[in-house]
Structures are given as structure tokens and as C-alpha cells.
Amino acid sequence: MRPAPLLAPLLALLLTFAAPAAQAQTPSPPAPETLRLVWADEFEADGPPDPARWTFDTHANPTGWYNNEAQYYSAARPENARIENGLLILEARRETLDPARFPDHGGQNYTSARMVSRGAGWTYGVFEVRARIPCGRGTWPAIWMLPVALESWPGDGEIDIMEHVGHRPGVVHGTVHTGAYNHVAKTQRGAEIAVPDACDAFHRYQVRWTPEAVVFALDDVDYHRFDNEHTGKPAWPFDQPFQLILNIAVGGDWGGAEGIDDAVFPQRMEVDWVRVWQVE
């Protein structure tokens, strides 16, 4: 069992939001003591993910997933999502399931899992996921957030804590999407950071979200900041509860831009913990 997190050393990423973006590559000072751990999963019990904390999103299986992705997302299937030796394993596989057993199957030739946090979600906070990600060509792992009450995308917002595409191994992206700034319009706001051992070592992928900014960090070092312009919802829809999502997509417009290498499968994202803090 892991020791309980110590706020000050663990949350050194809480750089005061008054700091200029030019200091983004400097380590952050200790966290204020007013933060409280409000939600966590340490993945300590082998077996399926905790159904009190997580659900599986499978809604687009029959018609195919967004961005022309190639995977079928299974629900509570251990081949695609399980806990082993203190780690959550999300596994993308090259296989075609039997529609007689999986009636929502849409003819996909790959399987994976897309897990969504349960509950009311969080408005503002510090979000941290310690993970090791896959690098096979055609994989597209993500740690991200959408509104609990999502009605329209991109107007309701999206926070991508970590994205990685296998044809660019070792390059991690942190991005926000809004009505004004999104990848469809090619106006998304984000940055990338080189993480040469992202597929071999665990790293902490982090976001600090306040009413004034969303700041992206890796292992307590900031690398991107998106500020609230105070011009309205099209630029800043981030004043509502969001939920966490963990998944590995296969192929797609970005993940499959250089094809899918079937020889690399299965591919895993291993997650050591997911933790959320908020100001008391």
C-alpha cells in the first residue's frame, strides 16, 4: 500500500497563478496547506476497476468513434481494463469481437477501454495521474476531461491533461478546446513537451485549474498555461463540473495519421494513481 500523499512535497506543482508564463519551465514552490484530497483511486485491489469510481463509455460503438478512430470500447472486459499489482491496465488489442456476444459491435478490428469517473465531477482543482503510456504507431492514449453536463462540443469545453500519438513517440501534448479555440477551427490552445522515456517510465501528468487559468505540468514542472480572457463562454467554458476520462484510442485522424502498425499490439497504458485536490 502506498503511503498517504503529503500535500506540500507532492503538490509542488501549485505555482501561484500570478507567475508569468515565461517562468513555465521552473519548478513550482510548495503547495498551500488549504488543499484537500477530495478524490483518488490508488488501484490497490486486483480485479476490475472500482464501479463506484468508474464507468465505461461505449455509446459510439455501433456507429464508430469520433475522429475516425478504429477501436471498439468494451465495458468491464478484463482483456481491456483491469487492475494488476497496484496498476490500472488499459489495453488496446488487435482483435475483432463476435457481434453475437457484443451486440453493439460496429465491425471494429481493435478493442480498447474508455473509463469515465463517476459522480458530480469537480469545478477547479489540481488533477494528477501517474502513468506510463504506449508508443506503438497507431495508438492514441489520453488523460482528459469533459463537462459532466456536456451538451455541445467544443462550446462546453475540453481539457486534455495528456495526449500522445504513437507516430511521435516521446512527445506529450496538453491542450484546451473551447468554442473559440478548438482543433476543428485549428485554433486550439496547447503545447507539447518532450518526454523521451514516456513509454518506459512513469510520469505525473498534472493540471491546475482555477477561475483564472488552466496550467499544465509534468512532474511538477509547468509547460503550458491557458488564461481566462474574461470575454465569455466561447473562450472560457471552464466554470462548471468536469469529469476525468482515461482511454487508448486506435488510429483516427491524428493517432492514425501515419497508419496503424498491427505488429505492436497489444499496447498498454498503466496508471499508478489518479488524484484530485481542491481548495477547502
PDB file of C-alpha atoms in Angstrom:
ATOM      1  CA  MET A   1       0.000   0.000   0.000  1.00  0.00           C
ATOM      2  CA  ARG A   2       1.318   3.435  -0.843  1.00  0.00           C
ATOM      3  CA  PRO A   3       1.729   5.985   1.944  1.00  0.00           C
ATOM      4  CA  ALA A   4      -0.848   8.738   2.152  1.00  0.00           C
ATOM      5  CA  PRO A   5       0.125  11.708  -0.039  1.00  0.00           C
ATOM      6  CA  LEU A   6       1.851  14.625   1.651  1.00  0.00           C
ATOM      7  CA  LEU A   7       0.396  17.803   0.216  1.00  0.00           C
ATOM      8  CA  ALA A   8       3.359  20.145   0.323  1.00  0.00           C
ATOM      9  CA  PRO A   9       6.007  17.951  -1.389  1.00  0.00           C
ATOM     10  CA  LEU A  10       3.589  16.146  -3.667  1.00  0.00           C
ATOM     11  CA  LEU A  11       1.841  19.283  -4.863  1.00  0.00           C
ATOM     12  CA  ALA A  12       4.889  21.375  -5.530  1.00  0.00           C
ATOM     13  CA  LEU A  13       3.218  21.999  -8.858  1.00  0.00           C
ATOM     14  CA  LEU A  14       0.898  24.622  -7.371  1.00  0.00           C
ATOM     15  CA  LEU A  15       2.714  27.629  -8.722  1.00  0.00           C
ATOM     16  CA  THR A  16       0.894  30.813  -7.824  1.00  0.00           C
ATOM     17  CA  PHE A  17      -1.249  31.952 -10.733  1.00  0.00           C
ATOM     18  CA  ALA A  18       0.327  35.389 -10.663  1.00  0.00           C
ATOM     19  CA  ALA A  19       3.557  33.925 -12.044  1.00  0.00           C
ATOM     20  CA  PRO A  20       4.320  34.901 -15.662  1.00  0.00           C
ATOM     21  CA  ALA A  21       4.251  32.298 -18.407  1.00  0.00           C
ATOM     22  CA  ALA A  22       7.936  32.951 -19.100  1.00  0.00           C
ATOM     23  CA  GLN A  23       8.738  31.018 -15.905  1.00  0.00           C
ATOM     24  CA  ALA A  24       6.908  27.927 -17.144  1.00  0.00           C
ATOM     25  CA  GLN A  25       9.973  25.665 -17.082  1.00  0.00           C
ATOM     26  CA  THR A  26      10.925  26.406 -13.463  1.00  0.00           C
ATOM     27  CA  PRO A  27       9.848  24.122 -10.611  1.00  0.00           C
ATOM     28  CA  SER A  28       6.892  25.382  -8.624  1.00  0.00           C
ATOM     29  CA  PRO A  29       7.002  26.384  -4.952  1.00  0.00           C
ATOM     30  CA  PRO A  30       5.405  24.280  -2.203  1.00  0.00           C
ATOM     31  CA  ALA A  31       1.650  23.952  -2.220  1.00  0.00           C
ATOM     32  CA  PRO A  32      -0.553  25.931   0.134  1.00  0.00           C
ATOM     33  CA  GLU A  33      -1.890  23.925   3.043  1.00  0.00           C
ATOM     34  CA  THR A  34      -5.516  24.750   2.178  1.00  0.00           C
ATOM     35  CA  LEU A  35      -5.687  21.992  -0.441  1.00  0.00           C
ATOM     36  CA  ARG A  36      -7.611  18.843   0.398  1.00  0.00           C
ATOM     37  CA  LEU A  37      -7.519  15.492  -1.350  1.00  0.00           C
ATOM     38  CA  VAL A  38     -11.155  15.059  -2.428  1.00  0.00           C
ATOM     39  CA  TRP A  39     -10.992  12.018  -4.728  1.00  0.00           C
ATOM     40  CA  ALA A  40      -8.446   9.341  -5.560  1.00  0.00           C
ATOM     41  CA  ASP A  41      -8.003   5.869  -6.919  1.00  0.00           C
ATOM     42  CA  GLU A  42      -4.792   4.067  -5.973  1.00  0.00           C
ATOM     43  CA  PHE A  43      -5.738   0.821  -7.790  1.00  0.00           C
ATOM     44  CA  GLU A  44      -4.710  -1.404  -4.916  1.00  0.00           C
ATOM     45  CA  ALA A  45      -7.136  -4.318  -5.356  1.00  0.00           C
ATOM     46  CA  ASP A  46      -6.573  -6.673  -8.272  1.00  0.00           C
ATOM     47  CA  GLY A  47      -9.583  -7.228 -10.496  1.00  0.00           C
ATOM     48  CA  PRO A  48     -11.953  -4.911 -12.342  1.00  0.00           C
ATOM     49  CA  PRO A  49     -11.859  -1.125 -11.856  1.00  0.00           C
ATOM     50  CA  ASP A  50     -13.966   0.075  -8.937  1.00  0.00           C
ATOM     51  CA  PRO A  51     -17.522   0.553 -10.278  1.00  0.00           C
ATOM     52  CA  ALA A  52     -18.174   3.126  -7.560  1.00  0.00           C
ATOM     53  CA  ARG A  53     -15.465   5.326  -9.064  1.00  0.00           C
ATOM     54  CA  TRP A  54     -15.552   4.495 -12.778  1.00  0.00           C
ATOM     55  CA  THR A  55     -17.907   3.687 -15.597  1.00  0.00           C
ATOM     56  CA  PHE A  56     -17.209   2.668 -19.202  1.00  0.00           C
ATOM     57  CA  ASP A  57     -18.182   4.843 -22.146  1.00  0.00           C
ATOM     58  CA  THR A  58     -19.333   2.692 -25.084  1.00  0.00           C
ATOM     59  CA  HIS A  59     -22.013   4.896 -26.629  1.00  0.00           C
ATOM     60  CA  ALA A  60     -20.478   5.294 -30.115  1.00  0.00           C
ATOM     61  CA  ASN A  61     -19.530   1.657 -30.695  1.00  0.00           C
ATOM     62  CA  PRO A  62     -22.307   0.858 -33.189  1.00  0.00           C
ATOM     63  CA  THR A  63     -21.616   3.814 -35.463  1.00  0.00           C
ATOM     64  CA  GLY A  64     -17.897   4.316 -34.876  1.00  0.00           C
ATOM     65  CA  TRP A  65     -15.978   6.731 -32.697  1.00  0.00           C
ATOM     66  CA  TYR A  66     -15.085  10.348 -33.256  1.00  0.00           C
ATOM     67  CA  ASN A  67     -12.070  11.474 -35.269  1.00  0.00           C
ATOM     68  CA  ASN A  68     -12.401   8.348 -37.451  1.00  0.00           C
ATOM     69  CA  GLU A  69     -10.922   6.205 -34.679  1.00  0.00           C
ATOM     70  CA  ALA A  70     -10.780   2.444 -35.258  1.00  0.00           C
ATOM     71  CA  GLN A  71     -11.404   0.922 -31.809  1.00  0.00           C
ATOM     72  CA  TYR A  72     -14.336  -0.756 -30.121  1.00  0.00           C
ATOM     73  CA  TYR A  73     -14.546   0.323 -26.451  1.00  0.00           C
ATOM     74  CA  SER A  74     -15.561  -2.590 -24.261  1.00  0.00           C
ATOM     75  CA  ALA A  75     -17.399  -2.413 -20.935  1.00  0.00           C
ATOM     76  CA  ALA A  76     -15.865  -4.165 -17.927  1.00  0.00           C
ATOM     77  CA  ARG A  77     -13.930  -6.599 -20.142  1.00  0.00           C
ATOM     78  CA  PRO A  78     -10.738  -7.654 -18.317  1.00  0.00           C
ATOM     79  CA  GLU A  79      -8.796  -8.019 -21.550  1.00  0.00           C
ATOM     80  CA  ASN A  80      -9.125  -4.236 -21.974  1.00  0.00           C
ATOM     81  CA  ALA A  81      -9.350  -2.854 -18.415  1.00  0.00           C
ATOM     82  CA  ARG A  82      -8.167  -4.447 -15.186  1.00  0.00           C
ATOM     83  CA  ILE A  83      -6.108  -3.843 -12.063  1.00  0.00           C
ATOM     84  CA  GLU A  84      -2.925  -5.868 -11.613  1.00  0.00           C
ATOM     85  CA  ASN A  85      -0.216  -5.462  -8.971  1.00  0.00           C
ATOM     86  CA  GLY A  86      -1.336  -1.986  -7.971  1.00  0.00           C
ATOM     87  CA  LEU A  87      -1.740  -0.653 -11.512  1.00  0.00           C
ATOM     88  CA  LEU A  88      -4.736   0.047 -13.698  1.00  0.00           C
ATOM     89  CA  ILE A  89      -4.070  -1.584 -17.064  1.00  0.00           C
ATOM     90  CA  LEU A  90      -5.835  -0.189 -20.115  1.00  0.00           C
ATOM     91  CA  GLU A  91      -5.024  -2.432 -23.046  1.00  0.00           C
ATOM     92  CA  ALA A  92      -5.663  -1.900 -26.750  1.00  0.00           C
ATOM     93  CA  ARG A  93      -5.769  -5.136 -28.730  1.00  0.00           C
ATOM     94  CA  ARG A  94      -5.860  -6.177 -32.381  1.00  0.00           C
ATOM     95  CA  GLU A  95      -8.963  -8.366 -32.450  1.00  0.00           C
ATOM     96  CA  THR A  96     -12.464  -8.472 -33.876  1.00  0.00           C
ATOM     97  CA  LEU A  97     -15.185  -9.433 -31.403  1.00  0.00           C
ATOM     98  CA  ASP A  98     -18.195 -11.600 -32.115  1.00  0.00           C
ATOM     99  CA  PRO A  99     -21.300  -9.411 -32.647  1.00  0.00           C
ATOM    100  CA  ALA A 100     -23.406 -12.206 -31.223  1.00  0.00           C
ATOM    101  CA  ARG A 101     -21.702 -11.685 -27.861  1.00  0.00           C
ATOM    102  CA  PHE A 102     -21.211  -7.928 -28.247  1.00  0.00           C
ATOM    103  CA  PRO A 103     -24.382  -6.643 -29.940  1.00  0.00           C
ATOM    104  CA  ASP A 104     -23.149  -3.031 -30.008  1.00  0.00           C
ATOM    105  CA  HIS A 105     -20.139  -4.052 -32.102  1.00  0.00           C
ATOM    106  CA  GLY A 106     -19.656  -1.845 -35.137  1.00  0.00           C
ATOM    107  CA  GLY A 107     -17.249  -4.032 -37.088  1.00  0.00           C
ATOM    108  CA  GLN A 108     -14.081  -2.645 -35.498  1.00  0.00           C
ATOM    109  CA  ASN A 109     -10.854  -4.642 -35.686  1.00  0.00           C
ATOM    110  CA  TYR A 110      -9.387  -3.279 -32.447  1.00  0.00           C
ATOM    111  CA  THR A 111     -10.600  -3.251 -28.847  1.00  0.00           C
ATOM    112  CA  SER A 112      -9.763  -0.906 -26.005  1.00  0.00           C
ATOM    113  CA  ALA A 113     -11.381   0.808 -23.000  1.00  0.00           C
ATOM    114  CA  ARG A 114     -12.584   4.304 -22.210  1.00  0.00           C
ATOM    115  CA  MET A 115     -13.135   4.883 -18.486  1.00  0.00           C
ATOM    116  CA  VAL A 116     -15.015   7.887 -17.091  1.00  0.00           C
ATOM    117  CA  SER A 117     -15.041   8.993 -13.454  1.00  0.00           C
ATOM    118  CA  ARG A 118     -18.367   8.743 -11.664  1.00  0.00           C
ATOM    119  CA  GLY A 119     -20.008  11.371  -9.503  1.00  0.00           C
ATOM    120  CA  ALA A 120     -20.722  15.057  -9.594  1.00  0.00           C
ATOM    121  CA  GLY A 121     -17.326  15.982 -11.009  1.00  0.00           C
ATOM    122  CA  TRP A 122     -15.185  18.939  -9.983  1.00  0.00           C
ATOM    123  CA  THR A 123     -15.110  22.642 -10.733  1.00  0.00           C
ATOM    124  CA  TYR A 124     -11.480  23.767 -10.344  1.00  0.00           C
ATOM    125  CA  GLY A 125      -8.789  21.777  -8.614  1.00  0.00           C
ATOM    126  CA  VAL A 126      -5.487  20.006  -9.040  1.00  0.00           C
ATOM    127  CA  PHE A 127      -5.560  16.815 -11.082  1.00  0.00           C
ATOM    128  CA  GLU A 128      -2.711  14.315 -11.216  1.00  0.00           C
ATOM    129  CA  VAL A 129      -2.367  10.969 -12.979  1.00  0.00           C
ATOM    130  CA  ARG A 130       0.821   8.945 -12.678  1.00  0.00           C
ATOM    131  CA  ALA A 131       1.096   6.773 -15.761  1.00  0.00           C
ATOM    132  CA  ARG A 132       3.259   5.003 -18.290  1.00  0.00           C
ATOM    133  CA  ILE A 133       1.910   5.319 -21.808  1.00  0.00           C
ATOM    134  CA  PRO A 134       2.116   3.242 -25.010  1.00  0.00           C
ATOM    135  CA  CYS A 135       4.182   4.291 -28.013  1.00  0.00           C
ATOM    136  CA  GLY A 136       3.145   1.882 -30.766  1.00  0.00           C
ATOM    137  CA  ARG A 137       2.338   3.521 -34.098  1.00  0.00           C
ATOM    138  CA  GLY A 138      -1.405   3.987 -34.323  1.00  0.00           C
ATOM    139  CA  THR A 139      -2.002   4.343 -30.572  1.00  0.00           C
ATOM    140  CA  TRP A 140      -3.524   7.497 -29.126  1.00  0.00           C
ATOM    141  CA  PRO A 141      -3.648   7.375 -25.304  1.00  0.00           C
ATOM    142  CA  ALA A 142      -5.286  10.238 -23.459  1.00  0.00           C
ATOM    143  CA  ILE A 143      -5.929  11.531 -19.958  1.00  0.00           C
ATOM    144  CA  TRP A 144      -8.537  14.240 -20.274  1.00  0.00           C
ATOM    145  CA  MET A 145     -11.681  15.942 -19.012  1.00  0.00           C
ATOM    146  CA  LEU A 146     -15.141  16.805 -20.321  1.00  0.00           C
ATOM    147  CA  PRO A 147     -18.080  18.536 -18.625  1.00  0.00           C
ATOM    148  CA  VAL A 148     -20.389  16.301 -16.615  1.00  0.00           C
ATOM    149  CA  ALA A 149     -23.367  18.022 -18.280  1.00  0.00           C
ATOM    150  CA  LEU A 150     -21.910  18.101 -21.788  1.00  0.00           C
ATOM    151  CA  GLU A 151     -24.431  19.453 -24.289  1.00  0.00           C
ATOM    152  CA  SER A 152     -22.253  20.578 -27.176  1.00  0.00           C
ATOM    153  CA  TRP A 153     -18.632  20.243 -28.174  1.00  0.00           C
ATOM    154  CA  PRO A 154     -16.471  22.261 -28.334  1.00  0.00           C
ATOM    155  CA  GLY A 155     -18.594  25.005 -26.799  1.00  0.00           C
ATOM    156  CA  ASP A 156     -18.770  23.316 -23.399  1.00  0.00           C
ATOM    157  CA  GLY A 157     -15.011  22.831 -23.258  1.00  0.00           C
ATOM    158  CA  GLU A 158     -12.402  20.085 -23.025  1.00  0.00           C
ATOM    159  CA  ILE A 159      -9.160  19.824 -21.033  1.00  0.00           C
ATOM    160  CA  ASP A 160      -6.592  17.359 -22.376  1.00  0.00           C
ATOM    161  CA  ILE A 161      -4.216  16.690 -19.491  1.00  0.00           C
ATOM    162  CA  MET A 162      -2.122  14.328 -21.618  1.00  0.00           C
ATOM    163  CA  GLU A 163      -2.294  13.154 -25.211  1.00  0.00           C
ATOM    164  CA  HIS A 164       0.313  11.171 -27.105  1.00  0.00           C
ATOM    165  CA  VAL A 165       0.324   9.731 -30.613  1.00  0.00           C
ATOM    166  CA  GLY A 166       2.475   6.720 -31.416  1.00  0.00           C
ATOM    167  CA  HIS A 167       3.948   8.123 -34.611  1.00  0.00           C
ATOM    168  CA  ARG A 168       5.604  10.845 -32.477  1.00  0.00           C
ATOM    169  CA  PRO A 169       6.975   8.810 -29.572  1.00  0.00           C
ATOM    170  CA  GLY A 170       8.066  10.770 -26.536  1.00  0.00           C
ATOM    171  CA  VAL A 171       6.127  13.963 -27.320  1.00  0.00           C
ATOM    172  CA  VAL A 172       3.301  14.739 -24.878  1.00  0.00           C
ATOM    173  CA  HIS A 173       0.588  17.326 -25.515  1.00  0.00           C
ATOM    174  CA  GLY A 174      -1.564  19.385 -23.139  1.00  0.00           C
ATOM    175  CA  THR A 175      -4.463  21.259 -24.724  1.00  0.00           C
ATOM    176  CA  VAL A 176      -7.757  23.040 -24.114  1.00  0.00           C
ATOM    177  CA  HIS A 177     -10.651  23.190 -26.562  1.00  0.00           C
ATOM    178  CA  THR A 178     -13.430  25.783 -26.421  1.00  0.00           C
ATOM    179  CA  GLY A 179     -15.932  27.291 -28.795  1.00  0.00           C
ATOM    180  CA  ALA A 180     -13.377  29.918 -29.781  1.00  0.00           C
ATOM    181  CA  TYR A 181     -10.300  27.705 -29.593  1.00  0.00           C
ATOM    182  CA  ASN A 182     -10.540  24.160 -30.943  1.00  0.00           C
ATOM    183  CA  HIS A 183      -8.840  21.769 -33.326  1.00  0.00           C
ATOM    184  CA  VAL A 184     -11.679  21.818 -35.868  1.00  0.00           C
ATOM    185  CA  ALA A 185     -11.048  25.514 -36.398  1.00  0.00           C
ATOM    186  CA  LYS A 186      -7.305  24.939 -35.921  1.00  0.00           C
ATOM    187  CA  THR A 187      -7.328  27.462 -33.089  1.00  0.00           C
ATOM    188  CA  GLN A 188      -6.850  25.110 -30.134  1.00  0.00           C
ATOM    189  CA  ARG A 189      -4.616  26.323 -27.315  1.00  0.00           C
ATOM    190  CA  GLY A 190      -1.951  23.888 -26.236  1.00  0.00           C
ATOM    191  CA  ALA A 191       1.696  22.974 -26.028  1.00  0.00           C
ATOM    192  CA  GLU A 192       3.895  19.933 -26.308  1.00  0.00           C
ATOM    193  CA  ILE A 193       6.776  18.754 -24.170  1.00  0.00           C
ATOM    194  CA  ALA A 194       9.468  16.194 -24.897  1.00  0.00           C
ATOM    195  CA  VAL A 195       9.309  13.180 -22.589  1.00  0.00           C
ATOM    196  CA  PRO A 196      11.807  10.764 -24.149  1.00  0.00           C
ATOM    197  CA  ASP A 197      11.067   7.935 -21.697  1.00  0.00           C
ATOM    198  CA  ALA A 198       7.271   8.410 -21.589  1.00  0.00           C
ATOM    199  CA  CYS A 199       6.734   4.840 -22.783  1.00  0.00           C
ATOM    200  CA  ASP A 200       9.328   3.298 -20.456  1.00  0.00           C
ATOM    201  CA  ALA A 201       8.892   5.213 -17.210  1.00  0.00           C
ATOM    202  CA  PHE A 202       6.056   6.551 -15.102  1.00  0.00           C
ATOM    203  CA  HIS A 203       5.421  10.295 -15.053  1.00  0.00           C
ATOM    204  CA  ARG A 204       2.919  12.514 -13.269  1.00  0.00           C
ATOM    205  CA  TYR A 205       0.645  14.326 -15.710  1.00  0.00           C
ATOM    206  CA  GLN A 206      -0.879  17.317 -13.977  1.00  0.00           C
ATOM    207  CA  VAL A 207      -3.324  20.193 -14.381  1.00  0.00           C
ATOM    208  CA  ARG A 208      -4.078  23.113 -12.053  1.00  0.00           C
ATOM    209  CA  TRP A 209      -7.426  24.679 -12.810  1.00  0.00           C
ATOM    210  CA  THR A 210      -8.696  27.834 -11.138  1.00  0.00           C
ATOM    211  CA  PRO A 211     -11.193  30.529 -12.183  1.00  0.00           C
ATOM    212  CA  GLU A 212      -8.273  32.376 -13.787  1.00  0.00           C
ATOM    213  CA  ALA A 213      -6.243  29.755 -15.663  1.00  0.00           C
ATOM    214  CA  VAL A 214      -5.624  26.149 -16.613  1.00  0.00           C
ATOM    215  CA  VAL A 215      -1.942  25.257 -16.161  1.00  0.00           C
ATOM    216  CA  PHE A 216      -0.377  22.055 -17.480  1.00  0.00           C
ATOM    217  CA  ALA A 217       2.599  20.437 -15.763  1.00  0.00           C
ATOM    218  CA  LEU A 218       4.741  17.326 -15.966  1.00  0.00           C
ATOM    219  CA  ASP A 219       6.358  16.039 -12.777  1.00  0.00           C
ATOM    220  CA  ASP A 220       5.782  19.417 -11.065  1.00  0.00           C
ATOM    221  CA  VAL A 221       7.220  21.488 -13.934  1.00  0.00           C
ATOM    222  CA  ASP A 222       4.811  23.756 -15.802  1.00  0.00           C
ATOM    223  CA  TYR A 223       4.901  23.785 -19.593  1.00  0.00           C
ATOM    224  CA  HIS A 224       1.676  25.481 -20.711  1.00  0.00           C
ATOM    225  CA  ARG A 225      -0.827  27.982 -19.347  1.00  0.00           C
ATOM    226  CA  PHE A 226      -4.232  28.955 -20.704  1.00  0.00           C
ATOM    227  CA  ASP A 227      -5.613  32.152 -19.160  1.00  0.00           C
ATOM    228  CA  ASN A 228      -9.199  33.227 -18.711  1.00  0.00           C
ATOM    229  CA  GLU A 229      -9.657  36.193 -21.021  1.00  0.00           C
ATOM    230  CA  HIS A 230     -12.924  37.172 -19.275  1.00  0.00           C
ATOM    231  CA  THR A 231     -14.650  37.517 -22.637  1.00  0.00           C
ATOM    232  CA  GLY A 232     -17.377  34.927 -22.055  1.00  0.00           C
ATOM    233  CA  LYS A 233     -18.102  31.239 -22.547  1.00  0.00           C
ATOM    234  CA  PRO A 234     -16.769  30.896 -26.125  1.00  0.00           C
ATOM    235  CA  ALA A 235     -13.255  31.457 -24.779  1.00  0.00           C
ATOM    236  CA  TRP A 236     -13.726  30.176 -21.210  1.00  0.00           C
ATOM    237  CA  PRO A 237     -16.342  27.452 -20.548  1.00  0.00           C
ATOM    238  CA  PHE A 238     -14.401  26.248 -17.516  1.00  0.00           C
ATOM    239  CA  ASP A 239     -16.737  27.269 -14.677  1.00  0.00           C
ATOM    240  CA  GLN A 240     -18.706  24.022 -14.464  1.00  0.00           C
ATOM    241  CA  PRO A 241     -18.052  20.491 -13.170  1.00  0.00           C
ATOM    242  CA  PHE A 242     -15.826  18.276 -15.307  1.00  0.00           C
ATOM    243  CA  GLN A 243     -15.131  14.543 -15.114  1.00  0.00           C
ATOM    244  CA  LEU A 244     -11.959  12.571 -15.833  1.00  0.00           C
ATOM    245  CA  ILE A 245     -11.513  10.209 -18.785  1.00  0.00           C
ATOM    246  CA  LEU A 246      -8.795   7.608 -19.375  1.00  0.00           C
ATOM    247  CA  ASN A 247      -8.573   5.811 -22.713  1.00  0.00           C
ATOM    248  CA  ILE A 248      -6.445   4.437 -25.530  1.00  0.00           C
ATOM    249  CA  ALA A 249      -7.808   5.215 -28.969  1.00  0.00           C
ATOM    250  CA  VAL A 250      -6.514   3.406 -32.052  1.00  0.00           C
ATOM    251  CA  GLY A 251      -5.953   5.161 -35.338  1.00  0.00           C
ATOM    252  CA  GLY A 252      -8.028   8.215 -36.101  1.00  0.00           C
ATOM    253  CA  ASP A 253      -7.261  11.455 -37.873  1.00  0.00           C
ATOM    254  CA  TRP A 254      -4.334  12.210 -35.556  1.00  0.00           C
ATOM    255  CA  GLY A 255      -3.425   8.899 -33.953  1.00  0.00           C
ATOM    256  CA  GLY A 256      -3.512   7.106 -37.303  1.00  0.00           C
ATOM    257  CA  ALA A 257      -2.005   9.875 -39.414  1.00  0.00           C
ATOM    258  CA  GLU A 258       0.911   7.582 -40.292  1.00  0.00           C
ATOM    259  CA  GLY A 259      -1.056   4.345 -40.219  1.00  0.00           C
ATOM    260  CA  ILE A 260      -1.510   1.610 -37.631  1.00  0.00           C
ATOM    261  CA  ASP A 261       1.232  -0.951 -37.045  1.00  0.00           C
ATOM    262  CA  ASP A 262      -0.673  -4.135 -36.205  1.00  0.00           C
ATOM    263  CA  ALA A 263       2.549  -5.828 -35.101  1.00  0.00           C
ATOM    264  CA  VAL A 264       2.836  -3.652 -31.983  1.00  0.00           C
ATOM    265  CA  PHE A 265      -0.389  -4.857 -30.338  1.00  0.00           C
ATOM    266  CA  PRO A 266      -1.363  -5.324 -27.586  1.00  0.00           C
ATOM    267  CA  GLN A 267      -0.464  -1.885 -26.215  1.00  0.00           C
ATOM    268  CA  ARG A 268      -0.934  -0.766 -22.608  1.00  0.00           C
ATOM    269  CA  MET A 269      -1.370   2.398 -20.619  1.00  0.00           C
ATOM    270  CA  GLU A 270      -0.505   1.663 -16.998  1.00  0.00           C
ATOM    271  CA  VAL A 271      -1.864   4.015 -14.332  1.00  0.00           C
ATOM    272  CA  ASP A 272      -0.437   4.071 -10.812  1.00  0.00           C
ATOM    273  CA  TRP A 273      -2.866   6.569  -9.357  1.00  0.00           C
ATOM    274  CA  VAL A 274      -5.437   9.261 -10.091  1.00  0.00           C
ATOM    275  CA  ARG A 275      -5.744  12.070  -7.505  1.00  0.00           C
ATOM    276  CA  VAL A 276      -7.821  15.226  -7.251  1.00  0.00           C
ATOM    277  CA  TRP A 277      -7.316  18.068  -4.787  1.00  0.00           C
ATOM    278  CA  GLN A 278      -9.446  21.158  -4.215  1.00  0.00           C
ATOM    279  CA  VAL A 279      -9.137  24.254  -2.082  1.00  0.00           C
ATOM    280  CA  GLU A 280     -11.020  23.858   1.177  1.00  0.00           C
TER     281      GLU A 280
END
